[in-house]
Amino acid sequence: MLNKFLKKEKPIIKDDKLNIKAMSGVLELKPAEQIEFSKMKKRIVETFEKFGFIPLDVATIERENVLLAKAGGDTEKEIYRIKKGDKDLALRFDLTVPLARYVAANYNDITFPFKRYQIGKVFRGERPQKGRFREFYQCDIDILGDGKLSIKNDAEIPSVIYSIFSKLNIGPFQILINNRKILAGLAAELNLSDKTSEVLRIIDKLKKIGEEKVSELLMVENISKEKTKQILQFVNFEGTNTEKIKFLKNQEISNEVYLEGIEELEIVSDYVKLFGIPDDYYKIDFSITRGLDYYTGTVYETFLVDYPELGSVCSGGRYDNLTEFYSKRKMPGVGISIGLSRLFSQLKDKDFFENKSMSISDVMILPLTDDLEKTIELATIFRRRGIKVEIFLEDQPIKKKFSYADKKGVEFVLVIGEDEIKSGKYTLKNMKSGEQKILPEDEIISFLLSLRSKNI
Amino acid sequence: MLNKFLKKEKPIIKDDKLNIKAMSGVLELKPAEQIEFSKMKKRIVETFEKFGFIPLDVATIERENVLLAKAGGDTEKEIYRIKKGDKDLALRFDLTVPLARYVAANYNDITFPFKRYQIGKVFRGERPQKGRFREFYQCDIDILGDGKLSIKNDAEIPSVIYSIFSKLNIGPFQILINNRKILAGLAAELNLSDKTSEVLRIIDKLKKIGEEKVSELLMVENISKEKTKQILQFVNFEGTNTEKIKFLKNQEISNEVYLEGIEELEIVSDYVKLFGIPDDYYKIDFSITRGLDYYTGTVYETFLVDYPELGSVCSGGRYDNLTEFYSKRKMPGVGISIGLSRLFSQLKDKDFFENKSMSISDVMILPLTDDLEKTIELATIFRRRGIKVEIFLEDQPIKKKFSYADKKGVEFVLVIGEDEIKSGKYTLKNMKSGEQKILPEDEIISFLLSLRSKNI
């Protein structure tokens, strides 16, 4: 009817074959899943903030030469370039490079050590495949020093990981810790200093491809059978954390980097205990190296005990100089990253999320009268008290109102009809159990407030 | 030292003239500003959720033909296209088009009315200028019906706006409300049905360019002096909201659209009162039309009383069919959008934000002993109680520790030295007032918890 007045042409569907699914490689969630995703994200934020990390929100689009200052290889292939005028722009592929640019550009406005978190989307033009996304969330924290940064910071990071994964409630997990200096020192001792990078990169694959293949790869690098054996024996040493530290000290290796590595790992290990992380949740593992040359000391990986096939769900480590491509100032740091989209998607595939509710409201009000005065009055009072309230506003028969609440998966429904308005007492119904009570306003408020902690 | 072992080449700065500032058109904030921005965002989220809107997080990258199904003109010019393989991809330029695609694609998993919010970045390749961004946040809510949606939803939206801007604490504001059907009906009455779109678009400019220029523009559209006068007289009618509704009813206009418009506006206006919005904060304004043909009924704009020059900070309205380009199902809706980056940036330019703190912690612990056992123990207890705690972990003289806390702008500092550890009482210092107290653990916890609501 109105179109006649407001529009000259009727809208037409331009292309009948328009593909309306999300681009492949994007984790597009259904509403109930999205609620679970948001809960996880919120819990991660709360934990980051509890440890004093402040939010940072760097640009999504960067100059291409900034993004690629360091990169090369796969990164350069995977980058999403933007066509627009004569500028060479591109989408960030991680949160670390933009952070490096940010601290270099804003050095004078930052107090160091700088502890920031960012949860944001990053973009990689990979061929989409299971568990690989082109647009996905990373949750990062980093602590950056100006010139130097105490090793004690490396020890606080596992306690952040511990707090997060305890709170996410996805079962037991284990934080594996190592220090790259130890293997670098071992390599030096074996006269393999010029192959340290390759040795660390290959050892990183041990958990995925096994001992035999790792031996083969080391062979390709012209590392002798004898040395390969020594390296594998070393990284495979089993024992308690204390026994492992003792093992390291008992080696007849005296180069400085090796000793530095032991010292750092021991400090981290001692502090981790102080931070109250149970023994089962934390383990020194000499085979963890993180592969990337970027890391220069402590390294972390985190595995879910019930879902080891997910691989590391939270990794990171210490790096010597974040800003080396953007500033002449040296800024060492330590940080971790959680690949939230990937983690969520994998848990979803394992039917981990049982919630099918499309509501985050504490209560839904179903008004049975045409006059909404009392309904709106109560909703406004509830909301002022911090209660999440949804009002069903459609003109539909009472049965449909209840079935809407049911379909949406809201837990409590407040019914406001003529009788309720007259008596000042309202029917609060638990949609799951079917149980209902008739309560005055203030008792409804205290009851709903007592439930609050359950919802996000 | 370590580089010798881990790296083959020393890093080089690839390009000495590398521009490390953010791309122009991005609101890159300093840490203290970022904290304020996050607070605003958090308050908006809390309010959206209090009204029962659930989070949604649609894709950032879309197929170009999906984004441009409806658009044209400026949108097509401003879109950021992505180069990658043979796919035509582009960055979303608003949150509405991806929402339309999402509900069309996920129809079967959605319970209608569907109330969702999304706070996310959108991208427009505009020439950067003051207050115009190329990458910026929008905060959107929409309520979508399947086939139909009650007008009462239009009445709840202003109460969301009211709650948000009350909570943002940026002074008094005024929500202006109108219904496009009224002017469309007036145009029909004046035999200008074929020019309705133009009339509404021109009237929308009244507040910005004034009466004279609006008259000129109407003239260009071949609208007579007499009719121009009638239109202007109509939209300029002043009075209370009640007087305005009366004025509308007293016109001798009987076309259906006009009458529908009055009816809807009256319902919205009546409910707005019920939602407890004070009279000063809400006004019917016949000159509000939102320019875009997209809107088909109720329209909203919001102005800050102290900063009218910012223009509307929250706008939206009712639309007949969100999904017209993506689905044959009709989905009417009503929604609003806050341009958060723009709003924040303008308030910042007016020195609205006084906070210069780079910390969101409730307390920073300064350990004075080498042994951090007690420090870590207390920090862990505090964090478990929900207190945000930062530990200063660097090995520095005591004076530097205090000066760090001061520079970061943290309000409370807890000093833990030998004496404190022995006595079990710790020094809590207010860094602003200089006042300090020696308190046992539990009193520190209750004190810090009582402050919690002040921080984010």
mmCIF file of N, CA, C and O in Angstrom, chain A residues 9 21 26 71 93 186 256 269 346 355 385 401 408 417:
data_model
loop_
_atom_site.group_PDB
_atom_site.id
_atom_site.type_symbol
_atom_site.label_atom_id
_atom_site.label_comp_id
_atom_site.label_asym_id
_atom_site.label_seq_id
_atom_site.Cartn_x
_atom_site.Cartn_y
_atom_site.Cartn_z
ATOM 1 N N GLU A 9 9.493 2.414 -8.131
ATOM 2 C CA GLU A 9 9.528 1.090 -8.735
ATOM 3 C C GLU A 9 9.357 0.043 -7.648
ATOM 4 O O GLU A 9 9.840 0.221 -6.539
ATOM 5 N N LYS A 21 24.365 -17.587 0.997
ATOM 6 C CA LYS A 21 25.149 -18.141 2.102
ATOM 7 C C LYS A 21 26.357 -17.249 2.359
ATOM 8 O O LYS A 21 26.825 -16.551 1.469
ATOM 9 N N VAL A 26 33.967 -18.556 6.448
ATOM 10 C CA VAL A 26 33.493 -17.698 7.538
ATOM 11 C C VAL A 26 32.667 -18.564 8.476
ATOM 12 O O VAL A 26 31.881 -19.388 8.021
ATOM 13 N N ALA A 71 56.914 -10.131 6.770
ATOM 14 C CA ALA A 71 56.392 -11.403 6.272
ATOM 15 C C ALA A 71 57.020 -11.826 4.950
ATOM 16 O O ALA A 71 57.999 -11.275 4.486
ATOM 17 N N PHE A 93 46.359 -9.908 8.905
ATOM 18 C CA PHE A 93 46.293 -11.375 8.933
ATOM 19 C C PHE A 93 46.544 -11.906 10.342
ATOM 20 O O PHE A 93 46.395 -13.093 10.620
ATOM 21 N N LEU A 186 71.549 -26.682 23.219
ATOM 22 C CA LEU A 186 71.897 -28.062 22.872
ATOM 23 C C LEU A 186 72.469 -28.138 21.454
ATOM 24 O O LEU A 186 73.497 -28.783 21.208
ATOM 25 N N GLU A 256 76.321 -20.430 27.287
ATOM 26 C CA GLU A 256 75.572 -19.403 27.999
ATOM 27 C C GLU A 256 74.065 -19.435 27.725
ATOM 28 O O GLU A 256 73.246 -19.269 28.627
ATOM 29 N N SER A 269 58.737 -22.027 35.985
ATOM 30 C CA SER A 269 58.171 -23.211 36.602
ATOM 31 C C SER A 269 57.871 -23.004 38.084
ATOM 32 O O SER A 269 56.812 -23.396 38.582
ATOM 33 N N GLN A 346 35.358 -26.338 16.378
ATOM 34 C CA GLN A 346 35.694 -27.737 16.640
ATOM 35 C C GLN A 346 34.860 -28.311 17.780
ATOM 36 O O GLN A 346 34.398 -29.450 17.724
ATOM 37 N N ASN A 355 23.226 -25.971 24.698
ATOM 38 C CA ASN A 355 22.239 -24.903 24.746
ATOM 39 C C ASN A 355 21.619 -24.675 23.377
ATOM 40 O O ASN A 355 22.309 -24.499 22.395
ATOM 41 N N ARG A 385 16.991 -2.519 37.508
ATOM 42 C CA ARG A 385 17.675 -3.344 38.509
ATOM 43 C C ARG A 385 18.710 -4.283 37.866
ATOM 44 O O ARG A 385 19.325 -5.092 38.539
ATOM 45 N N LYS A 401 1.659 -17.039 22.330
ATOM 46 C CA LYS A 401 2.625 -16.310 23.154
ATOM 47 C C LYS A 401 3.513 -17.289 23.913
ATOM 48 O O LYS A 401 4.731 -17.146 23.941
ATOM 49 N N LYS A 408 11.790 -19.979 21.701
ATOM 50 C CA LYS A 408 12.998 -19.171 21.884
ATOM 51 C C LYS A 408 13.889 -19.763 22.966
ATOM 52 O O LYS A 408 15.057 -19.426 23.074
ATOM 53 N N GLY A 417 -1.922 -10.643 33.410
ATOM 54 C CA GLY A 417 -3.296 -10.543 32.931
ATOM 55 C C GLY A 417 -4.112 -9.655 33.863
ATOM 56 O O GLY A 417 -3.567 -9.066 34.799
#
